Amino acid sequence: MADDDLPREYDAIVLGTGLTECVIAAALARIGFRVLHLDRNDYYSSEWAVFNFDGMQRWIKQEQTRALEKEAPFSSELYQELLEDGEVLIPLPQHGTGTSNVVEKVFMKEAPADIVEVEDKTSKLSLASEAAPNITSQETTESSEIDSQNVDNLLQDSDKRFEESVVSETVSQGDHSTQSQGKDQPLTESEEQSENAKIGQEKNEENSVDVAESTGKVEEQQKSDKTEPNYDNVEFVVQESDHKAQGAGVKVAEKEPKKPDKVREWTLSELKKEWRRFNLDLAPKMLYSRGSLVELLISSDIAKYCEFKTVTRILTHLNGKVEQVPCSRADVFGSKAVTMVEKRMLMKFLTFCMEYEKHAEDYQEYQEKPYTEFLKSKKLSATVQHYICQAIAMSTDKTNTIEGLRRTKRFLQSIGRYGNTPFLWPLYGSGELPQCFCRMCAVFGGTYILRRTARALIMGKDNKCVGIIDTEGLRMKCNWVIMEGGLASEALLPENSRNRKSSRGIYITDKSLCTDDQDQITLMHLPPANGQTDPITVMELSPATYACPKGLHVVHLTCQGCNSAEEDLKPAEDLLFKPVEQVEPEPTDTRPRVLWSLHLNQMDNTGCDLNEKTPENVVLVAGPGASLDFEHSILEARQVFEKICPGEEFLPKAPNPEDIIFDDGQEAANGDSGFEADVNDEGADQEEGHSQDTDSEVDAGVAEEGSEWS
Amino acid sequence: MHGRLKVKTTAEQQEAKRKEREKKMKLYNAATSKIFQKRQGQEYDQEALELTAQILSANSDFYTLWNYRKEIFLAFKDKSTEDELHKHFEDELSFLEACLKGNPKSYGCWEHRCFVMLTMPRPDWDRELMLCNKYLEYDERNFHCWDYRRFVVKRAQVTPEAEFEFTTSKISSNFSNYSSWHYRSKLLPLIHPDPKHPGGVKDDVLIKEFELAQNAFFTDPNDQSAWFYHRWLLGRADKQLAIDCVYVSRELRRVMVRLSKPAKIGADLSLQVYLDGVQCIGEWTTPAGTNDHSLLWLFNLTAPLDGNEHKVLVAMEGSSRSCTLKDGDEKASNVDEVKPGTLFSYQLSAATSDTLTQELDACQQLYELEPDNKWVLLTIMLLMRAIDPLKYLKETLEHIDTIIKVDPCRTNYYKDLSK
């Protein structure tokens, strides 16, 4: 579809593909709005995005360029002929970004043979990124070679591996390469999207040519390599066979504890070879199993587009050690860290929290006092107090009792629905979720264009926005504009909107924070450090989430930002990781070593009313913010939807294709293609075990266990 | 609004559904009557398999059809090669799996699976074990599957140790699981038999099990499953079967015995009666005239008892007791001397009395946290009675009062306990 065919009139234009924008876009399209959804980037999910290692490198470069580039002055004369009488333009910033202080560091040797000292790459970064294009294509060659060899070696290995081999094909076919790596359900839908988004795709196609060429080379290289397998591959296969042994041990009766991990020494070049196996989130978040996002995914049936794993454990830092917090009934039963009596006291207190509102007399006098005091008054042991306050209520010494109880209850309510912790983690990263909503929007006729955004809003006579001028200089009419707050100009934003920020750190580490015999997905909270009031969130993702290759872990630290992310997170890093400056750490130090890190600050506008100054039909929505969950985003999306179309149902389940009545040709064609794709997907997306799925599975009692606390 | 999807209304949908159902009903009935016809005509063919498969996949509880399929397979058995047969049975196993997916608690399916596994030429028991693991992961309390698992385990020759580990893993994921606890109680005496008490379990192993049960009931004292297991652990040193009392009545020409615990003569033991050294022939009956487990048993002598002195000896394996009816006496008895109040303490062996005291301490601790929990109270009473009924008499009585208040539905049971 060329630009000429692109309709110029919409009910709503959505700018930015963060979660909130995508949910709103889907909800509007679902009830028949004509939606145009633009994103200035060549990837989905805006500040919520997830990247592989290569994509992350490109993003770092892009952000650093954007921070330096100067905004070209806006001249409205260019667009005069597009305007009608009385219309004026509000220009939108093109380079502004909600992200700042992006710092990448590498703590690995470049290549296996190198004897180069551990170096801080920060200073060299701009140099390295200049050289990037060349490096990238080379890397692509190398890594696809590795992949295909591994696939050969592991033909009999699990489905997962099979999927990945499929995926490498996908990538070489050149679908938006930053998005579709490592996914198993890519394509019916994104084909449709890419039709709409062709313009945005040009660059990707160029890339894909590179990849395709290099695949050709790969085969030759492979032949020559066959006689002399290189050392890296051998080692990788060893790890795999280890995994295989575990897989065969499905007979639980024979479960053997995994041998203590021999920590592999990684180099940067080895890591880069595995670039596709990373899924690094800019704004990782977890879902409460009974939270509003899970309910929405189920009620709208969008759950069929995504997959989840349950977060497997909650850790805490206690007496200088990282240990597991017993929070479900099964955990408490199995815990060796607490005595029998403590178990009873803990369970008793948690049961009380489930219906604390009914026992106001129990906490009344503590309501405004710190939660910790209330816990003390309940004669709970110090250990149990720590578990409840820090790990379960995720609060601090200052949190008051009523808030502490509310948080404890929220945590407990979600336990037992899908697993032993209250949380779900989206496979391939939480940056996948906005795309699931885009998909629903596209099924209902939404148009997607990447690498394009609005240059300016067109304001009509009565201070209403009548449309936009896009970055290609086209005039698009619309009734509503919904946009990511970070994209708005100062003129539209309230004064306090840039006051808050969140500090984030992403770390690739060589082992888990607390090693045991399973692949864990971990959540942990640390008490606030200098100047902060809220705890620091720690998430650790094992390779089982596809966040990283085997043998590595990804840790995300998030806290509210007081200074730069680097400064804010330093105390937590010191606590969790081996000191980076020490080349030969203490042998008794069992903490993971950081191999690579990225720090960044994101603007956090979740706390303010963004729409004080906006025209009535322009809505700004917040970015991800520092919170652990998605609650704010879903609530905001609902509110915006209610404002735009009061009384309409928010994302009802897509109707059964059989129940749709087609009465005019055009609509039939439209709906038809959408729903065909829909139906075909359903079979492929059936997930076992942990994924929360459609009703039928819930009915069978397979996926859902029901809350044990209620 | 423009572009909005038009969807059939509920009434239209219902009507469509009703029609659909009607159509299905017709097909179902037609297939069923066809199947019955074929069965009558003893037609054991592929078509019959297909027809029954259609019905069974919709309704796997249709026993008759499973039976028909058995007949078909038995007929196949006579006329197919081993490989053909194996193929048929393999297909049947996958079909069963599909049925079980829809109805994991269908008696018919599991039963038919046993039949297939026993009848097929080369059964793969290990695969069946995996299947059980899978189903117990979906629902760890599916007793149908537990049942089938035991059937498989026997044939797959899984060691009791491995099965014990399996129960441990199931219990740690959810300890409200009678099947697992019960399985444990059956496995423990096999893995760690106590040389001193046949059917018993070694003390050191028991202590670990006590700890596990404690962990469960401290975590959730209202969950019965762990308490029942705890009770099994406590009651394991059940006293040996013996003859506690022999009574002879001259007028009634009758011998009565009281056993140390309820038992069923003929099944649990055999008792012989010797009158003056000569074995008597006759029937044992309970006072109620039933043939059931009982403490008391009656035996009618066929020979008349004259006025002279007679010696009656009642013997069982490993124990006997005699009683002499003196010249002129109407009746005589020989009773085991029992210290008053210790009657019930025999239920638990002296060897574990340290353990009992520890268990009592633990329960007392729990009692302080949960003064109104009936399971705590009940267990405390049982333990006190086992250790020293007299010493704890006062406390036991108080607990009885409390427990009757907490759990009035079982008032009489608790009153009986206090006697």
PDB file of N, CA and C in Angstrom, chain B residues 267-310:
ATOM      1  N   ALA B 267     -10.182 -65.147  59.032  1.00  0.00           N
ATOM      2  CA  ALA B 267      -9.435 -64.303  58.092  1.00  0.00           C
ATOM      3  C   ALA B 267      -8.119 -63.866  58.717  1.00  0.00           C
ATOM      4  N   ASP B 268      -8.178 -63.222  59.900  1.00  0.00           N
ATOM      5  CA  ASP B 268      -6.966 -62.725  60.540  1.00  0.00           C
ATOM      6  C   ASP B 268      -6.250 -63.814  61.344  1.00  0.00           C
ATOM      7  N   LEU B 269      -6.999 -64.713  61.859  1.00  0.00           N
ATOM      8  CA  LEU B 269      -6.369 -65.749  62.678  1.00  0.00           C
ATOM      9  C   LEU B 269      -7.268 -66.982  62.720  1.00  0.00           C
ATOM     10  N   SER B 270      -6.681 -68.087  63.154  1.00  0.00           N
ATOM     11  CA  SER B 270      -7.548 -69.231  63.431  1.00  0.00           C
ATOM     12  C   SER B 270      -7.374 -69.618  64.893  1.00  0.00           C
ATOM     13  N   LEU B 271      -8.460 -69.920  65.519  1.00  0.00           N
ATOM     14  CA  LEU B 271      -8.449 -70.266  66.943  1.00  0.00           C
ATOM     15  C   LEU B 271      -8.911 -71.719  67.093  1.00  0.00           C
ATOM     16  N   GLN B 272      -8.115 -72.477  67.870  1.00  0.00           N
ATOM     17  CA  GLN B 272      -8.541 -73.855  68.135  1.00  0.00           C
ATOM     18  C   GLN B 272      -8.942 -73.994  69.605  1.00  0.00           C
ATOM     19  N   VAL B 273      -9.939 -74.834  69.840  1.00  0.00           N
ATOM     20  CA  VAL B 273     -10.394 -75.076  71.204  1.00  0.00           C
ATOM     21  C   VAL B 273     -10.106 -76.542  71.561  1.00  0.00           C
ATOM     22  N   TYR B 274      -9.431 -76.717  72.670  1.00  0.00           N
ATOM     23  CA  TYR B 274      -9.149 -78.093  73.139  1.00  0.00           C
ATOM     24  C   TYR B 274      -9.884 -78.299  74.451  1.00  0.00           C
ATOM     25  N   LEU B 275     -10.715 -79.337  74.497  1.00  0.00           N
ATOM     26  CA  LEU B 275     -11.397 -79.678  75.743  1.00  0.00           C
ATOM     27  C   LEU B 275     -10.723 -80.910  76.307  1.00  0.00           C
ATOM     28  N   ASP B 276     -10.105 -80.733  77.459  1.00  0.00           N
ATOM     29  CA  ASP B 276      -9.335 -81.812  78.080  1.00  0.00           C
ATOM     30  C   ASP B 276      -8.365 -82.439  77.087  1.00  0.00           C
ATOM     31  N   GLY B 277      -7.735 -81.604  76.326  1.00  0.00           N
ATOM     32  CA  GLY B 277      -6.698 -82.079  75.416  1.00  0.00           C
ATOM     33  C   GLY B 277      -7.215 -82.561  74.076  1.00  0.00           C
ATOM     34  N   VAL B 278      -8.524 -82.572  73.879  1.00  0.00           N
ATOM     35  CA  VAL B 278      -9.046 -83.047  72.599  1.00  0.00           C
ATOM     36  C   VAL B 278      -9.591 -81.858  71.821  1.00  0.00           C
ATOM     37  N   GLN B 279      -9.186 -81.731  70.566  1.00  0.00           N
ATOM     38  CA  GLN B 279      -9.650 -80.582  69.785  1.00  0.00           C
ATOM     39  C   GLN B 279     -11.138 -80.692  69.481  1.00  0.00           C
ATOM     40  N   CYS B 280     -11.824 -79.594  69.687  1.00  0.00           N
ATOM     41  CA  CYS B 280     -13.261 -79.576  69.418  1.00  0.00           C
ATOM     42  C   CYS B 280     -13.519 -79.014  68.033  1.00  0.00           C
ATOM     43  N   ILE B 281     -14.606 -79.443  67.444  1.00  0.00           N
ATOM     44  CA  ILE B 281     -14.964 -78.920  66.140  1.00  0.00           C
ATOM     45  C   ILE B 281     -16.207 -78.064  66.296  1.00  0.00           C
ATOM     46  N   GLY B 282     -16.175 -76.907  65.717  1.00  0.00           N
ATOM     47  CA  GLY B 282     -17.344 -76.037  65.854  1.00  0.00           C
ATOM     48  C   GLY B 282     -17.099 -74.692  65.197  1.00  0.00           C
ATOM     49  N   GLU B 283     -18.046 -73.821  65.324  1.00  0.00           N
ATOM     50  CA  GLU B 283     -17.996 -72.517  64.654  1.00  0.00           C
ATOM     51  C   GLU B 283     -17.784 -71.413  65.661  1.00  0.00           C
ATOM     52  N   TRP B 284     -16.973 -70.420  65.283  1.00  0.00           N
ATOM     53  CA  TRP B 284     -16.842 -69.195  66.078  1.00  0.00           C
ATOM     54  C   TRP B 284     -17.852 -68.169  65.582  1.00  0.00           C
ATOM     55  N   THR B 285     -18.525 -67.526  66.490  1.00  0.00           N
ATOM     56  CA  THR B 285     -19.417 -66.448  66.076  1.00  0.00           C
ATOM     57  C   THR B 285     -19.209 -65.256  67.003  1.00  0.00           C
ATOM     58  N   THR B 286     -19.606 -64.108  66.520  1.00  0.00           N
ATOM     59  CA  THR B 286     -19.542 -62.922  67.388  1.00  0.00           C
ATOM     60  C   THR B 286     -20.822 -62.883  68.211  1.00  0.00           C
ATOM     61  N   PRO B 287     -20.799 -62.154  69.320  1.00  0.00           N
ATOM     62  CA  PRO B 287     -22.015 -62.063  70.145  1.00  0.00           C
ATOM     63  C   PRO B 287     -23.210 -61.568  69.336  1.00  0.00           C
ATOM     64  N   ALA B 288     -22.963 -60.739  68.358  1.00  0.00           N
ATOM     65  CA  ALA B 288     -24.074 -60.214  67.558  1.00  0.00           C
ATOM     66  C   ALA B 288     -24.502 -61.203  66.486  1.00  0.00           C
ATOM     67  N   GLY B 289     -23.773 -62.298  66.379  1.00  0.00           N
ATOM     68  CA  GLY B 289     -24.132 -63.301  65.384  1.00  0.00           C
ATOM     69  C   GLY B 289     -23.580 -62.996  64.002  1.00  0.00           C
ATOM     70  N   THR B 290     -22.888 -61.884  63.864  1.00  0.00           N
ATOM     71  CA  THR B 290     -22.332 -61.558  62.554  1.00  0.00           C
ATOM     72  C   THR B 290     -20.971 -62.208  62.408  1.00  0.00           C
ATOM     73  N   ASN B 291     -20.488 -62.198  61.221  1.00  0.00           N
ATOM     74  CA  ASN B 291     -19.157 -62.737  60.979  1.00  0.00           C
ATOM     75  C   ASN B 291     -18.258 -61.571  60.585  1.00  0.00           C
ATOM     76  N   ASP B 292     -17.845 -60.794  61.598  1.00  0.00           N
ATOM     77  CA  ASP B 292     -17.131 -59.558  61.318  1.00  0.00           C
ATOM     78  C   ASP B 292     -15.992 -59.409  62.320  1.00  0.00           C
ATOM     79  N   HIS B 293     -15.214 -58.286  62.168  1.00  0.00           N
ATOM     80  CA  HIS B 293     -14.173 -58.027  63.155  1.00  0.00           C
ATOM     81  C   HIS B 293     -14.801 -57.801  64.510  1.00  0.00           C
ATOM     82  N   SER B 294     -14.219 -58.439  65.529  1.00  0.00           N
ATOM     83  CA  SER B 294     -14.797 -58.284  66.851  1.00  0.00           C
ATOM     84  C   SER B 294     -13.745 -58.559  67.903  1.00  0.00           C
ATOM     85  N   LEU B 295     -13.968 -57.993  69.093  1.00  0.00           N
ATOM     86  CA  LEU B 295     -13.090 -58.287  70.230  1.00  0.00           C
ATOM     87  C   LEU B 295     -13.528 -59.599  70.885  1.00  0.00           C
ATOM     88  N   LEU B 296     -14.839 -59.779  70.887  1.00  0.00           N
ATOM     89  CA  LEU B 296     -15.398 -60.955  71.574  1.00  0.00           C
ATOM     90  C   LEU B 296     -15.808 -62.017  70.568  1.00  0.00           C
ATOM     91  N   TRP B 297     -15.506 -63.279  70.916  1.00  0.00           N
ATOM     92  CA  TRP B 297     -15.923 -64.377  70.051  1.00  0.00           C
ATOM     93  C   TRP B 297     -16.498 -65.518  70.902  1.00  0.00           C
ATOM     94  N   LEU B 298     -17.512 -66.169  70.353  1.00  0.00           N
ATOM     95  CA  LEU B 298     -18.176 -67.259  71.095  1.00  0.00           C
ATOM     96  C   LEU B 298     -17.990 -68.575  70.338  1.00  0.00           C
ATOM     97  N   PHE B 299     -17.880 -69.660  71.110  1.00  0.00           N
ATOM     98  CA  PHE B 299     -17.720 -70.991  70.509  1.00  0.00           C
ATOM     99  C   PHE B 299     -18.611 -71.959  71.274  1.00  0.00           C
ATOM    100  N   ASN B 300     -19.505 -72.624  70.583  1.00  0.00           N
ATOM    101  CA  ASN B 300     -20.387 -73.590  71.254  1.00  0.00           C
ATOM    102  C   ASN B 300     -19.771 -74.988  71.208  1.00  0.00           C
ATOM    103  N   LEU B 301     -19.666 -75.573  72.410  1.00  0.00           N
ATOM    104  CA  LEU B 301     -19.107 -76.926  72.462  1.00  0.00           C
ATOM    105  C   LEU B 301     -20.202 -77.921  72.110  1.00  0.00           C
ATOM    106  N   THR B 302     -19.839 -78.892  71.291  1.00  0.00           N
ATOM    107  CA  THR B 302     -20.864 -79.877  70.926  1.00  0.00           C
ATOM    108  C   THR B 302     -21.007 -80.932  72.023  1.00  0.00           C
ATOM    109  N   ALA B 303     -19.867 -81.293  72.624  1.00  0.00           N
ATOM    110  CA  ALA B 303     -19.924 -82.288  73.686  1.00  0.00           C
ATOM    111  C   ALA B 303     -20.543 -81.664  74.942  1.00  0.00           C
ATOM    112  N   PRO B 304     -21.361 -82.425  75.678  1.00  0.00           N
ATOM    113  CA  PRO B 304     -21.909 -81.876  76.922  1.00  0.00           C
ATOM    114  C   PRO B 304     -20.825 -81.779  77.982  1.00  0.00           C
ATOM    115  N   LEU B 305     -20.961 -80.795  78.873  1.00  0.00           N
ATOM    116  CA  LEU B 305     -19.990 -80.671  79.955  1.00  0.00           C
ATOM    117  C   LEU B 305     -20.607 -81.254  81.209  1.00  0.00           C
ATOM    118  N   ASP B 306     -20.068 -82.396  81.657  1.00  0.00           N
ATOM    119  CA  ASP B 306     -20.634 -82.961  82.881  1.00  0.00           C
ATOM    120  C   ASP B 306     -20.096 -82.217  84.086  1.00  0.00           C
ATOM    121  N   GLY B 307     -20.495 -82.656  85.321  1.00  0.00           N
ATOM    122  CA  GLY B 307     -20.155 -81.892  86.514  1.00  0.00           C
ATOM    123  C   GLY B 307     -18.709 -81.962  86.927  1.00  0.00           C
ATOM    124  N   ASN B 308     -17.878 -82.719  86.228  1.00  0.00           N
ATOM    125  CA  ASN B 308     -16.495 -82.878  86.666  1.00  0.00           C
ATOM    126  C   ASN B 308     -15.630 -81.696  86.263  1.00  0.00           C
ATOM    127  N   GLU B 309     -14.396 -81.753  86.692  1.00  0.00           N
ATOM    128  CA  GLU B 309     -13.458 -80.695  86.319  1.00  0.00           C
ATOM    129  C   GLU B 309     -13.062 -80.843  84.848  1.00  0.00           C
ATOM    130  N   HIS B 310     -13.078 -79.679  84.134  1.00  0.00           N
ATOM    131  CA  HIS B 310     -12.659 -79.709  82.732  1.00  0.00           C
ATOM    132  C   HIS B 310     -11.649 -78.609  82.472  1.00  0.00           C
TER     133      HIS B 310
END
